[in-house]
Each structure stands twice: as structure tokens, then as C-alpha cells.
Short mmCIF file of the C-alpha atoms (twelve columns), coordinates in Angstrom:
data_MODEL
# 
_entry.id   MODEL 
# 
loop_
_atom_site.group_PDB 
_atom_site.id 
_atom_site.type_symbol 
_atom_site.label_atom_id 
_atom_site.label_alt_id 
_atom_site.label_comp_id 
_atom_site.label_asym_id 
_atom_site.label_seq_id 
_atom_site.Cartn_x 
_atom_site.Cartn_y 
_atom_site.Cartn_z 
_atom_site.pdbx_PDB_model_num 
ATOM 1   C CA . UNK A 1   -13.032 28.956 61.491 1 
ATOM 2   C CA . UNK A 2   -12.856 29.426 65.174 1 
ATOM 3   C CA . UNK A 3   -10.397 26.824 66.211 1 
ATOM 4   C CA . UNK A 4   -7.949  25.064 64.394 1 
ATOM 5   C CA . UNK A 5   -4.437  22.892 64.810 1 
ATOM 6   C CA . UNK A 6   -2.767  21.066 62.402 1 
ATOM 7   C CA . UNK A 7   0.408   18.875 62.441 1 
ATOM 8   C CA . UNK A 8   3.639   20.648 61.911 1 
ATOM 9   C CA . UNK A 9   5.696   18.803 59.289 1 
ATOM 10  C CA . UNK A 10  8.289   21.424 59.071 1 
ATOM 11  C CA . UNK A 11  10.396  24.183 61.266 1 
ATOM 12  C CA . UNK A 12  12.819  27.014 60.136 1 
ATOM 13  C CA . UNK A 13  14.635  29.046 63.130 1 
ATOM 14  C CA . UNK A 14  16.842  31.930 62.477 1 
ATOM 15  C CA . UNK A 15  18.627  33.198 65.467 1 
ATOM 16  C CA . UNK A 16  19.712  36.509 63.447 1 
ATOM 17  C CA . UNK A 17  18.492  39.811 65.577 1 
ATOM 18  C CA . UNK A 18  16.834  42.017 63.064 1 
ATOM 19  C CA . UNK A 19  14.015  44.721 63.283 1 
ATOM 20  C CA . UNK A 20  10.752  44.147 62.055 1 
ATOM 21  C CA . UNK A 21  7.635   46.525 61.068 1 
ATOM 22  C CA . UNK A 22  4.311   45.770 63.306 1 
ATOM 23  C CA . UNK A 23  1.255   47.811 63.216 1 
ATOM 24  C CA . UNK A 24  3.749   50.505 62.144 1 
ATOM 25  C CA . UNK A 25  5.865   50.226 65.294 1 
ATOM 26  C CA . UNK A 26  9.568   49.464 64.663 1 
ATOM 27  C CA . UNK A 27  10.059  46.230 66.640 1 
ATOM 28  C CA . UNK A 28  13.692  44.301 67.644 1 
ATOM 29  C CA . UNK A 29  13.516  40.740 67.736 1 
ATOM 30  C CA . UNK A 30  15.984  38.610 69.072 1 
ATOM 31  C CA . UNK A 31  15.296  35.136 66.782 1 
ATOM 32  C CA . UNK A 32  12.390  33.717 64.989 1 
ATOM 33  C CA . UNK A 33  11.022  29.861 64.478 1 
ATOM 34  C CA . UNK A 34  8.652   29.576 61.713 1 
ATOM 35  C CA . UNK A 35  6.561   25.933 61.795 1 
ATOM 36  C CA . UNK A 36  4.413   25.014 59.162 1 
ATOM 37  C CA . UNK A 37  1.779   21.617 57.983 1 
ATOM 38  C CA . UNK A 38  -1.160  21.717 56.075 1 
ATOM 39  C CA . UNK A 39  -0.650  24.845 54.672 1 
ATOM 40  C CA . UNK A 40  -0.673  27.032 57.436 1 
ATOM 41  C CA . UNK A 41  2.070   28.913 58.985 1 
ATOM 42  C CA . UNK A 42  2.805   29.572 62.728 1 
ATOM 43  C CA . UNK A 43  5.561   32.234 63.139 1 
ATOM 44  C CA . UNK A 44  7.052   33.296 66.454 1 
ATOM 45  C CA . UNK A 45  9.163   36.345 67.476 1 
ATOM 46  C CA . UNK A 46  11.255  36.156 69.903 1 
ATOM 47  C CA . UNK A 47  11.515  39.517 71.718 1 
ATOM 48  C CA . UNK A 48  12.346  41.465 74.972 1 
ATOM 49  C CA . UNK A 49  9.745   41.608 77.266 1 
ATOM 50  C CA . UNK A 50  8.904   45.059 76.920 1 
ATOM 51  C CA . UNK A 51  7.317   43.779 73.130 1 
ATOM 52  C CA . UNK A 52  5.851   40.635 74.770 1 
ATOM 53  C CA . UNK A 53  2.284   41.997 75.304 1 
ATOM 54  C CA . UNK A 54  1.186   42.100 71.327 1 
ATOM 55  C CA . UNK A 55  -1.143  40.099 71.093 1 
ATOM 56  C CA . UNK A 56  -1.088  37.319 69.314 1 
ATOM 57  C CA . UNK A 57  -2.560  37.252 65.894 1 
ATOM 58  C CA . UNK A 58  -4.463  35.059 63.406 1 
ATOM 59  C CA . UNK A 59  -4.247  36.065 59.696 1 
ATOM 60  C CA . UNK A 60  -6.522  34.110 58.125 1 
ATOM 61  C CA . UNK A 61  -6.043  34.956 54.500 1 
ATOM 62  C CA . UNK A 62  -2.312  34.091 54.844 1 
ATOM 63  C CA . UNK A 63  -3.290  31.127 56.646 1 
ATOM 64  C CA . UNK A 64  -0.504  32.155 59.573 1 
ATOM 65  C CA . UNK A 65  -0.813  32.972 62.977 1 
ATOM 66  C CA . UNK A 66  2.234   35.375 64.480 1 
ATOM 67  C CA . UNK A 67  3.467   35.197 68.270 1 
ATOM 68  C CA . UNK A 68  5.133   37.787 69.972 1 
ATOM 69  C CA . UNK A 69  7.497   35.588 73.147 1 
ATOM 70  C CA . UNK A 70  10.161  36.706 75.651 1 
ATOM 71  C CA . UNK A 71  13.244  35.823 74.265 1 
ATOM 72  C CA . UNK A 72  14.134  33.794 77.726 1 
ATOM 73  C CA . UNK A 73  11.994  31.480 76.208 1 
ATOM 74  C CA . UNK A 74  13.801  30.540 72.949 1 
ATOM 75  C CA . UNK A 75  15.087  27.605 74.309 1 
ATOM 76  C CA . UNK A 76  11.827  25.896 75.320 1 
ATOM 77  C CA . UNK A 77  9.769   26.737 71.924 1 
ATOM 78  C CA . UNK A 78  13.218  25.343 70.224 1 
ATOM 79  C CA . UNK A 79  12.811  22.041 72.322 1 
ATOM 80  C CA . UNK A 80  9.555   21.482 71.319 1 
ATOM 81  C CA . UNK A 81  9.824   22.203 67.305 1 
ATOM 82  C CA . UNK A 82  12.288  20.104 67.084 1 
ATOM 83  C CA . UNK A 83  11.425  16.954 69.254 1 
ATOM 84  C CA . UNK A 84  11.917  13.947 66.951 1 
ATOM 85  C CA . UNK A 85  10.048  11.044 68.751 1 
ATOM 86  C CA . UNK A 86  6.726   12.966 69.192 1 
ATOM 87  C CA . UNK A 87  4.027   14.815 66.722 1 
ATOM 88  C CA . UNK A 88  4.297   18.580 67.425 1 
ATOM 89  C CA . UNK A 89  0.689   20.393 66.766 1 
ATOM 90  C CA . UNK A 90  0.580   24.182 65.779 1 
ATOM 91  C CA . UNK A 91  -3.185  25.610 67.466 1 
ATOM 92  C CA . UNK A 92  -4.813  28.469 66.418 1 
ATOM 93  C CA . UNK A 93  -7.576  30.083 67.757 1 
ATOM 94  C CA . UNK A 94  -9.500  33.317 66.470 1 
ATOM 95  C CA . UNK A 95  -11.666 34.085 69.449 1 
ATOM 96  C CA . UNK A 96  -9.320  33.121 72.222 1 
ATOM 97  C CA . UNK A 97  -5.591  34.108 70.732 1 
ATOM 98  C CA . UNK A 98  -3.649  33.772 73.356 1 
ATOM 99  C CA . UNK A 99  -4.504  30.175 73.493 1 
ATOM 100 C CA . UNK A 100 -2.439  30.081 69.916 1 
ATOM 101 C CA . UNK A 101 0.606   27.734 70.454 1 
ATOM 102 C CA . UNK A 102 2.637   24.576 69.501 1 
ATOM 103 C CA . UNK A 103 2.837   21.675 71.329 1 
ATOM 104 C CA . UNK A 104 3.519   18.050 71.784 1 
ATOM 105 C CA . UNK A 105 0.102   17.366 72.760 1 
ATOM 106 C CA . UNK A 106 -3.404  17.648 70.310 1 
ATOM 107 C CA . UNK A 107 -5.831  20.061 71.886 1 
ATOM 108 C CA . UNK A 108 -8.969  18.447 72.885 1 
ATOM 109 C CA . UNK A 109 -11.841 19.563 69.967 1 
ATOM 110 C CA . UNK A 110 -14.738 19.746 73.033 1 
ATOM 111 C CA . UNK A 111 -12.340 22.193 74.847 1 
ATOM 112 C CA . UNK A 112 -12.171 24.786 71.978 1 
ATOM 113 C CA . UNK A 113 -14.064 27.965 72.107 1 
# 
């Protein structure tokens, strides 16, 4: 699979700070939102911008793609989870990560890598 997005039928947010382990590296997150459909899982961190750089990631035998995101940006992923009169679309992509995302709009198929 190179490209993928699915319908997200359900959201969880926690807005609990708590550490997680990455890679081995100790990391402080402010809040996570955790959107799921079809089976697959798309899970984003909410951090300080000194973690934003990690890439983001596709795990495909877990069927979940994690997002590292400023935290001054909580409010904006929130808005979109939980819009009620639209479709919100999880989209991963393996070759091109930091295309991964949610969003109100379907990602054109012919655009995908």
C-alpha cells in the first residue's frame, strides 16, 4: 500500500499531559486525539515544538499512522475531528509521510504518490 484514506467513524481526545516512549527518547506530550474507520488508526501527539520534527509514521502491521503536532495546534485538529455536518477522512501515505493527515476533504486518488 502506498496511499491510503479511509473515513473516520470515530474520535477519542485526551487532554491529560503524560510522557510517552519514542524510538527510546522520553517524550512530553501535551494531549492526544486518536481517530479511527475501517480499521485503521490515526493517532496524534500533541507536543512542544521542540518534538514537532519526528516524523510522521506509518505502522502498517498495526494498521495506525502516529503524528507528532505543535500543541498550538490542538484546537484546529479538535475542530476538524469533531465537525458534525461533514465526512472527516484520515490519509496515510508510506512514501510521502508528511502528507499523513485528517481532513474534511477526500484526497484526490490521481494526486497520490
Amino acid at each position: 500500500m502506498t496511499a491510503l484514506n479511509f473515513k473516520i467513524e470515530r474520535t477519542n481526545i485526551d487532554t491529560e499531559p503524560k510522557d510517552i516512549l519514542w524510538n527510546g527518547n522520553k517524550i512530553p506530550i501535551k494531549g492526544t486525539m486518536i481517530s479511527s474507520g475501517m480499521s485503521y488508526r490515526f493517532m496524534v501527539y500533541f507536543v512542544d515544538r521542540q518534538y514537532c520534527n519526528i516524523p510522521s509514521t506509518y505502522m502498517e502491521h498495526q494498521r495506525l499512522v502516529v503524528k507528532f503536532v505543535p500543541v498550538d495546534e490542538i484546537f484546529n485538529y479538535y475542530t476538524v475531528a469533531e465537525c458534525r455536518n461533514k465526512a472527516v477522512y484520515g490519509y496515510f501515505n508510506v512514501e510521502c509521510p508528511e502528507l499523513n493527515c485528517i481532513s474534511v476533504n477526500q484526497p484526490v486518488r490521481e494526486l497520490c504518490y
